[in-house]
């Protein structure tokens, strides 16, 4: 369950990125999570729902873009993986290819609102 | 008013930054750092006990950082070799992070070490995500876990530099299919180095220790 550690690091990044803002409420955090990043997005949402309490992310939800695995095939160039976990080329079946994309784990953007325009309520699990 | 703040930050940037700084420090010292990763019970500690003794006989000085959720049992076993050993009790965290490594380096006189081993928390999933500043990540697959482990845990194998097939003295008892295991490892990472060892019988240990000695010499400043 390393997603809890990842959620805590994520909240620190949001806190840093919004530290200069006054009276705001973080609504949505957009993430790019690669298929090969080792992160399970459901586990990350669950961990985040727990970790966000009493932080700048108290009312925030995650918007996760899952990026597929793209491999570098010596014969075919960048290719989609036919089987993401076998690192196999979808065109020529070469195996064990290096990963070009699919390992991302990044915060892309943060949507914020004026605190006054956001109804203060207790965040529930349904907001994930 | 709703606004979008562009961020574009790696979520693990803090860990990556710490790992980078550790790597620079280890490089400046000429210290080889080996991260051992496996499931619980794959034989990491037993292998290290044998390895450290053999390295010591060749004049190579080792230190060990070992991570577990609870107890300092492993550090006690490792310290019996005479090598400095520091236990990190993670208290529930399922992997080691770079900051944990940094925090315990004060326990060691790094100038007097040639190799620092990091025995990661027994886990084939979570350690993959965390760079510790190591030179080599060595993945242990014991024969008792079956031939398809490399296929079941591809994320980790994609971050590893070597696979050690361990507990080979038990191969016959568990009908281990060596060719299938090597084939599956190569399917996940066609170019990865593979060695086979038994800490109990000693078979294969010389090749593993030779490999470590070569890398120690390459790393030394």
CSV table of N, CA and C in Angstrom, one decimal, chain A residues 5-112:
chain,number,residue,atom,x,y,z
A,5,UNK,N,1.9,6.6,0.9
A,5,UNK,CA,3.1,7.4,0.9
A,5,UNK,C,3.0,8.4,-0.3
A,6,UNK,N,2.6,7.8,-1.5
A,6,UNK,CA,2.5,8.7,-2.7
A,6,UNK,C,1.4,9.8,-2.4
A,7,UNK,N,0.3,9.5,-1.8
A,7,UNK,CA,-0.7,10.5,-1.5
A,7,UNK,C,-0.2,11.6,-0.6
A,8,UNK,N,0.7,11.2,0.3
A,8,UNK,CA,1.2,12.2,1.2
A,8,UNK,C,2.2,13.1,0.5
A,9,UNK,N,3.0,12.5,-0.4
A,9,UNK,CA,3.9,13.4,-1.2
A,9,UNK,C,3.1,14.3,-2.1
A,10,UNK,N,2.0,13.8,-2.7
A,10,UNK,CA,1.2,14.5,-3.6
A,10,UNK,C,0.6,15.8,-2.8
A,11,UNK,N,0.1,15.6,-1.6
A,11,UNK,CA,-0.4,16.7,-0.8
A,11,UNK,C,0.6,17.7,-0.5
A,12,UNK,N,1.9,17.3,-0.3
A,12,UNK,CA,2.9,18.3,-0.1
A,12,UNK,C,3.2,19.1,-1.3
A,13,UNK,N,3.1,18.5,-2.5
A,13,UNK,CA,3.3,19.3,-3.7
A,13,UNK,C,2.2,20.3,-3.9
A,14,UNK,N,0.9,19.9,-3.6
A,14,UNK,CA,-0.2,20.8,-3.8
A,14,UNK,C,-0.1,21.9,-2.8
A,15,UNK,N,0.4,21.6,-1.5
A,15,UNK,CA,0.6,22.7,-0.5
A,15,UNK,C,1.6,23.7,-1.0
A,16,UNK,N,2.7,23.2,-1.6
A,16,UNK,CA,3.8,24.1,-2.1
A,16,UNK,C,3.2,24.9,-3.2
A,17,UNK,N,2.5,24.3,-4.1
A,17,UNK,CA,2.1,25.0,-5.3
A,17,UNK,C,1.0,26.0,-5.0
A,18,UNK,N,0.3,25.9,-3.9
A,18,UNK,CA,-0.8,26.8,-3.6
A,18,UNK,C,-0.4,27.7,-2.4
A,19,UNK,N,0.9,27.7,-2.0
A,19,UNK,CA,1.2,28.4,-0.7
A,19,UNK,C,1.1,29.9,-0.9
A,20,UNK,N,1.2,30.4,-2.1
A,20,UNK,CA,1.2,31.9,-2.3
A,20,UNK,C,-0.3,32.4,-2.5
A,21,UNK,N,-1.2,31.4,-2.6
A,21,UNK,CA,-2.6,31.8,-2.9
A,21,UNK,C,-3.3,32.1,-1.5
A,22,UNK,N,-4.2,33.1,-1.6
A,22,UNK,CA,-4.9,33.5,-0.4
A,22,UNK,C,-6.4,33.0,-0.5
A,23,UNK,N,-6.9,32.5,0.6
A,23,UNK,CA,-8.4,32.1,0.6
A,23,UNK,C,-8.8,31.3,-0.6
A,24,UNK,N,-8.2,30.2,-0.8
A,24,UNK,CA,-8.6,29.4,-1.9
A,24,UNK,C,-9.0,28.0,-1.4
A,25,UNK,N,-9.7,27.3,-2.2
A,25,UNK,CA,-10.0,25.9,-1.9
A,25,UNK,C,-9.6,25.1,-3.1
A,26,UNK,N,-8.8,24.0,-2.9
A,26,UNK,CA,-8.4,23.1,-4.0
A,26,UNK,C,-9.6,22.2,-4.3
A,27,UNK,N,-10.0,22.2,-5.6
A,27,UNK,CA,-11.1,21.4,-5.9
A,27,UNK,C,-10.7,20.1,-6.6
A,28,UNK,N,-9.8,20.3,-7.6
A,28,UNK,CA,-9.5,19.1,-8.4
A,28,UNK,C,-7.9,19.1,-8.6
A,29,UNK,N,-7.4,17.9,-8.5
A,29,UNK,CA,-5.9,17.7,-8.7
A,29,UNK,C,-5.8,16.8,-9.9
A,30,UNK,N,-5.3,17.3,-11.0
A,30,UNK,CA,-5.1,16.4,-12.2
A,30,UNK,C,-3.8,15.7,-12.2
A,31,UNK,N,-3.8,14.4,-12.4
A,31,UNK,CA,-2.6,13.6,-12.3
A,31,UNK,C,-2.4,12.8,-13.6
A,32,UNK,N,-1.2,12.5,-13.9
A,32,UNK,CA,-0.9,11.6,-15.0
A,32,UNK,C,-0.2,10.4,-14.4
A,33,UNK,N,-0.8,9.3,-14.5
A,33,UNK,CA,-0.3,8.0,-13.9
A,33,UNK,C,0.0,7.0,-14.9
A,34,UNK,N,1.2,6.6,-15.1
A,34,UNK,CA,1.6,5.6,-16.1
A,34,UNK,C,1.1,4.2,-15.7
A,35,UNK,N,0.8,3.4,-16.7
A,35,UNK,CA,0.5,2.0,-16.5
A,35,UNK,C,1.6,1.3,-15.8
A,36,UNK,N,2.8,1.7,-16.0
A,36,UNK,CA,4.0,1.0,-15.4
A,36,UNK,C,4.5,1.7,-14.2
A,37,UNK,N,3.8,2.7,-13.6
A,37,UNK,CA,4.3,3.4,-12.5
A,37,UNK,C,4.2,2.6,-11.2
A,38,UNK,N,3.5,1.5,-11.2
A,38,UNK,CA,3.4,0.8,-10.0
A,38,UNK,C,2.3,1.3,-9.1
A,39,UNK,N,1.5,2.2,-9.6
A,39,UNK,CA,0.4,2.8,-8.8
A,39,UNK,C,-0.9,2.3,-9.2
A,40,UNK,N,-1.7,1.8,-8.3
A,40,UNK,CA,-3.0,1.4,-8.6
A,40,UNK,C,-4.0,2.6,-8.3
A,41,UNK,N,-4.7,3.0,-9.3
A,41,UNK,CA,-5.4,4.2,-9.1
A,41,UNK,C,-6.6,4.2,-8.1
A,42,UNK,N,-7.2,3.0,-8.0
A,42,UNK,CA,-8.2,2.9,-6.9
A,42,UNK,C,-7.6,3.0,-5.5
A,43,UNK,N,-6.4,2.3,-5.4
A,43,UNK,CA,-5.7,2.4,-4.1
A,43,UNK,C,-5.3,3.8,-3.8
A,44,UNK,N,-4.9,4.5,-4.9
A,44,UNK,CA,-4.4,5.9,-4.7
A,44,UNK,C,-5.6,6.8,-4.2
A,45,UNK,N,-6.8,6.6,-4.9
A,45,UNK,CA,-7.9,7.4,-4.5
A,45,UNK,C,-8.3,7.1,-3.0
A,46,UNK,N,-8.3,5.9,-2.6
A,46,UNK,CA,-8.6,5.5,-1.2
A,46,UNK,C,-7.6,6.1,-0.3
A,47,UNK,N,-6.3,6.0,-0.6
A,47,UNK,CA,-5.3,6.6,0.3
A,47,UNK,C,-5.4,8.1,0.3
A,48,UNK,N,-5.7,8.7,-0.8
A,48,UNK,CA,-5.8,10.2,-0.8
A,48,UNK,C,-7.0,10.6,0.0
A,49,UNK,N,-8.1,9.9,-0.1
A,49,UNK,CA,-9.3,10.3,0.7
A,49,UNK,C,-9.0,10.3,2.2
A,50,UNK,N,-8.1,9.4,2.6
A,50,UNK,CA,-7.7,9.3,4.0
A,50,UNK,C,-6.7,10.4,4.3
A,51,UNK,N,-5.7,10.6,3.5
A,51,UNK,CA,-4.6,11.5,3.7
A,51,UNK,C,-5.0,13.0,3.6
A,52,UNK,N,-6.0,13.3,2.9
A,52,UNK,CA,-6.3,14.7,2.6
A,52,UNK,C,-6.9,15.4,3.8
A,53,UNK,N,-7.5,14.7,4.8
A,53,UNK,CA,-8.2,15.3,5.9
A,53,UNK,C,-7.3,16.4,6.6
A,54,UNK,N,-7.9,17.5,6.8
A,54,UNK,CA,-7.2,18.6,7.5
A,54,UNK,C,-5.9,19.1,6.8
A,55,UNK,N,-5.9,19.0,5.5
A,55,UNK,CA,-4.8,19.5,4.7
A,55,UNK,C,-5.4,20.5,3.7
A,56,UNK,N,-4.6,21.1,2.9
A,56,UNK,CA,-5.1,22.0,1.9
A,56,UNK,C,-5.9,21.2,0.9
A,57,UNK,N,-5.8,19.9,0.8
A,57,UNK,CA,-6.6,19.1,-0.1
A,57,UNK,C,-7.9,18.6,0.5
A,58,UNK,N,-8.3,19.1,1.6
A,58,UNK,CA,-9.4,18.6,2.4
A,58,UNK,C,-10.7,18.3,1.5
A,59,UNK,N,-10.9,19.3,0.6
A,59,UNK,CA,-12.1,19.1,-0.2
A,59,UNK,C,-11.8,18.7,-1.7
A,60,UNK,N,-10.6,18.3,-1.9
A,60,UNK,CA,-10.1,18.0,-3.3
A,60,UNK,C,-10.4,16.6,-3.7
A,61,UNK,N,-10.6,16.5,-5.0
A,61,UNK,CA,-10.8,15.2,-5.6
A,61,UNK,C,-9.7,15.0,-6.7
A,62,UNK,N,-9.4,13.7,-7.0
A,62,UNK,CA,-8.4,13.4,-8.0
A,62,UNK,C,-9.0,13.2,-9.4
A,63,UNK,N,-8.3,13.7,-10.4
A,63,UNK,CA,-8.7,13.4,-11.8
A,63,UNK,C,-7.5,12.7,-12.4
A,64,UNK,N,-7.6,11.4,-12.6
A,64,UNK,CA,-6.4,10.6,-13.0
A,64,UNK,C,-6.5,10.3,-14.5
A,65,UNK,N,-5.4,10.7,-15.2
A,65,UNK,CA,-5.3,10.2,-16.6
A,65,UNK,C,-4.3,9.1,-16.6
A,66,UNK,N,-4.7,7.9,-17.0
A,66,UNK,CA,-3.9,6.7,-17.1
A,66,UNK,C,-3.1,6.7,-18.4
A,67,UNK,N,-1.8,6.8,-18.4
A,67,UNK,CA,-1.1,6.8,-19.7
A,67,UNK,C,-0.6,5.3,-20.0
A,68,UNK,N,-0.8,4.9,-21.3
A,68,UNK,CA,-0.5,3.6,-21.7
A,68,UNK,C,1.0,3.4,-21.9
A,69,UNK,N,1.4,2.1,-21.9
A,69,UNK,CA,2.8,1.8,-22.1
A,69,UNK,C,3.2,1.9,-23.6
A,70,UNK,N,4.2,2.7,-23.8
A,70,UNK,CA,4.8,2.8,-25.2
A,70,UNK,C,6.2,2.3,-25.0
A,71,UNK,N,6.6,1.4,-25.9
A,71,UNK,CA,7.9,0.8,-25.9
A,71,UNK,C,8.8,1.2,-27.1
A,72,UNK,N,10.1,1.2,-26.9
A,72,UNK,CA,11.0,1.5,-28.1
A,72,UNK,C,11.5,0.2,-28.7
A,73,UNK,N,10.9,-0.1,-29.9
A,73,UNK,CA,11.3,-1.4,-30.6
A,73,UNK,C,12.5,-1.0,-31.5
A,74,UNK,N,13.6,-1.8,-31.5
A,74,UNK,CA,14.7,-1.5,-32.4
A,74,UNK,C,14.3,-1.6,-33.9
A,75,UNK,N,13.3,-2.4,-34.2
A,75,UNK,CA,12.9,-2.5,-35.6
A,75,UNK,C,11.8,-1.6,-36.0
A,76,UNK,N,10.8,-1.4,-35.1
A,76,UNK,CA,9.5,-0.7,-35.4
A,76,UNK,C,9.4,0.7,-34.8
A,77,UNK,N,10.4,1.1,-34.0
A,77,UNK,CA,10.3,2.4,-33.4
A,77,UNK,C,9.4,2.4,-32.2
A,78,UNK,N,8.9,3.6,-31.8
A,78,UNK,CA,8.0,3.6,-30.6
A,78,UNK,C,6.7,2.8,-30.9
A,79,UNK,N,6.3,1.9,-30.1
A,79,UNK,CA,5.1,1.1,-30.4
A,79,UNK,C,4.3,0.9,-29.1
A,80,UNK,N,3.0,0.7,-29.2
A,80,UNK,CA,2.2,0.3,-28.1
A,80,UNK,C,2.6,-1.1,-27.7
A,81,UNK,N,2.5,-1.4,-26.4
A,81,UNK,CA,2.8,-2.7,-26.0
A,81,UNK,C,1.7,-3.6,-26.2
A,82,UNK,N,1.9,-4.8,-26.8
A,82,UNK,CA,0.8,-5.7,-27.1
A,82,UNK,C,0.4,-6.3,-25.8
A,83,UNK,N,1.3,-6.5,-24.9
A,83,UNK,CA,1.0,-7.0,-23.5
A,83,UNK,C,1.9,-6.1,-22.6
A,84,UNK,N,1.2,-5.2,-21.9
A,84,UNK,CA,1.9,-4.1,-21.2
A,84,UNK,C,3.0,-4.7,-20.2
A,85,UNK,N,2.7,-5.9,-19.7
A,85,UNK,CA,3.6,-6.5,-18.7
A,85,UNK,C,4.7,-7.4,-19.3
A,86,UNK,N,4.6,-7.7,-20.6
A,86,UNK,CA,5.7,-8.5,-21.2
A,86,UNK,C,6.6,-7.6,-22.0
A,87,UNK,N,6.4,-6.3,-22.0
A,87,UNK,CA,7.3,-5.4,-22.8
A,87,UNK,C,7.5,-5.9,-24.2
A,88,UNK,N,6.4,-6.3,-24.8
A,88,UNK,CA,6.5,-6.9,-26.2
A,88,UNK,C,6.0,-6.0,-27.2
A,89,UNK,N,6.6,-5.9,-28.4
A,89,UNK,CA,6.2,-5.1,-29.5
A,89,UNK,C,4.9,-5.6,-30.1
A,90,UNK,N,4.0,-4.7,-30.4
A,90,UNK,CA,2.7,-5.1,-31.0
A,90,UNK,C,2.8,-5.4,-32.4
A,91,UNK,N,3.9,-5.0,-33.1
A,91,UNK,CA,4.1,-5.3,-34.5
A,91,UNK,C,4.9,-6.5,-34.8
A,92,UNK,N,6.0,-6.7,-34.1
A,92,UNK,CA,6.9,-7.8,-34.5
A,92,UNK,C,7.2,-8.8,-33.4
A,93,UNK,N,6.5,-8.6,-32.3
A,93,UNK,CA,6.6,-9.5,-31.2
A,93,UNK,C,8.0,-9.6,-30.5
A,94,UNK,N,8.8,-8.6,-30.7
A,94,UNK,CA,10.1,-8.5,-30.0
A,94,UNK,C,9.8,-8.3,-28.5
A,95,UNK,N,10.6,-8.9,-27.7
A,95,UNK,CA,10.3,-8.9,-26.2
A,95,UNK,C,11.3,-8.1,-25.4
A,96,UNK,N,10.9,-7.8,-24.2
A,96,UNK,CA,11.8,-7.1,-23.3
A,96,UNK,C,12.2,-5.7,-23.7
A,97,UNK,N,11.4,-5.0,-24.3
A,97,UNK,CA,11.8,-3.7,-24.9
A,97,UNK,C,11.8,-2.6,-23.8
A,98,UNK,N,12.6,-1.6,-24.0
A,98,UNK,CA,12.6,-0.5,-23.0
A,98,UNK,C,11.4,0.4,-23.0
A,99,UNK,N,11.0,0.9,-21.9
A,99,UNK,CA,9.7,1.7,-21.8
A,99,UNK,C,10.0,3.1,-22.1
A,100,UNK,N,9.3,3.7,-23.0
A,100,UNK,CA,9.4,5.1,-23.4
A,100,UNK,C,8.5,6.0,-22.5
A,101,UNK,N,7.2,5.6,-22.5
A,101,UNK,CA,6.2,6.3,-21.7
A,101,UNK,C,5.4,5.2,-21.0
A,102,UNK,N,4.8,5.6,-19.9
A,102,UNK,CA,4.0,4.7,-19.1
A,102,UNK,C,4.4,4.6,-17.7
A,103,UNK,N,5.5,5.3,-17.4
A,103,UNK,CA,6.1,5.3,-16.0
A,103,UNK,C,5.8,6.6,-15.3
A,104,UNK,N,4.9,7.5,-15.9
A,104,UNK,CA,4.7,8.8,-15.3
A,104,UNK,C,4.0,8.7,-14.0
A,105,UNK,N,4.3,9.7,-13.1
A,105,UNK,CA,3.6,9.8,-11.9
A,105,UNK,C,3.7,11.3,-11.5
A,106,UNK,N,2.8,12.1,-12.1
A,106,UNK,CA,3.0,13.5,-12.0
A,106,UNK,C,1.7,14.3,-11.7
A,107,UNK,N,1.9,15.4,-11.1
A,107,UNK,CA,0.8,16.4,-10.9
A,107,UNK,C,0.8,17.3,-12.1
A,108,UNK,N,-0.3,17.3,-12.9
A,108,UNK,CA,-0.3,18.1,-14.1
A,108,UNK,C,-0.8,19.6,-13.7
A,109,UNK,N,-1.9,19.6,-13.1
A,109,UNK,CA,-2.5,20.9,-12.7
A,109,UNK,C,-3.4,20.8,-11.5
A,110,UNK,N,-3.7,22.0,-11.0
A,110,UNK,CA,-4.6,22.0,-9.8
A,110,UNK,C,-5.7,23.0,-10.1
A,111,UNK,N,-6.9,22.6,-9.9
A,111,UNK,CA,-8.1,23.6,-10.0
A,111,UNK,C,-8.4,24.1,-8.7
A,112,UNK,N,-8.4,25.4,-8.5
A,112,UNK,CA,-8.7,26.0,-7.3
A,112,UNK,C,-9.9,27.0,-7.4
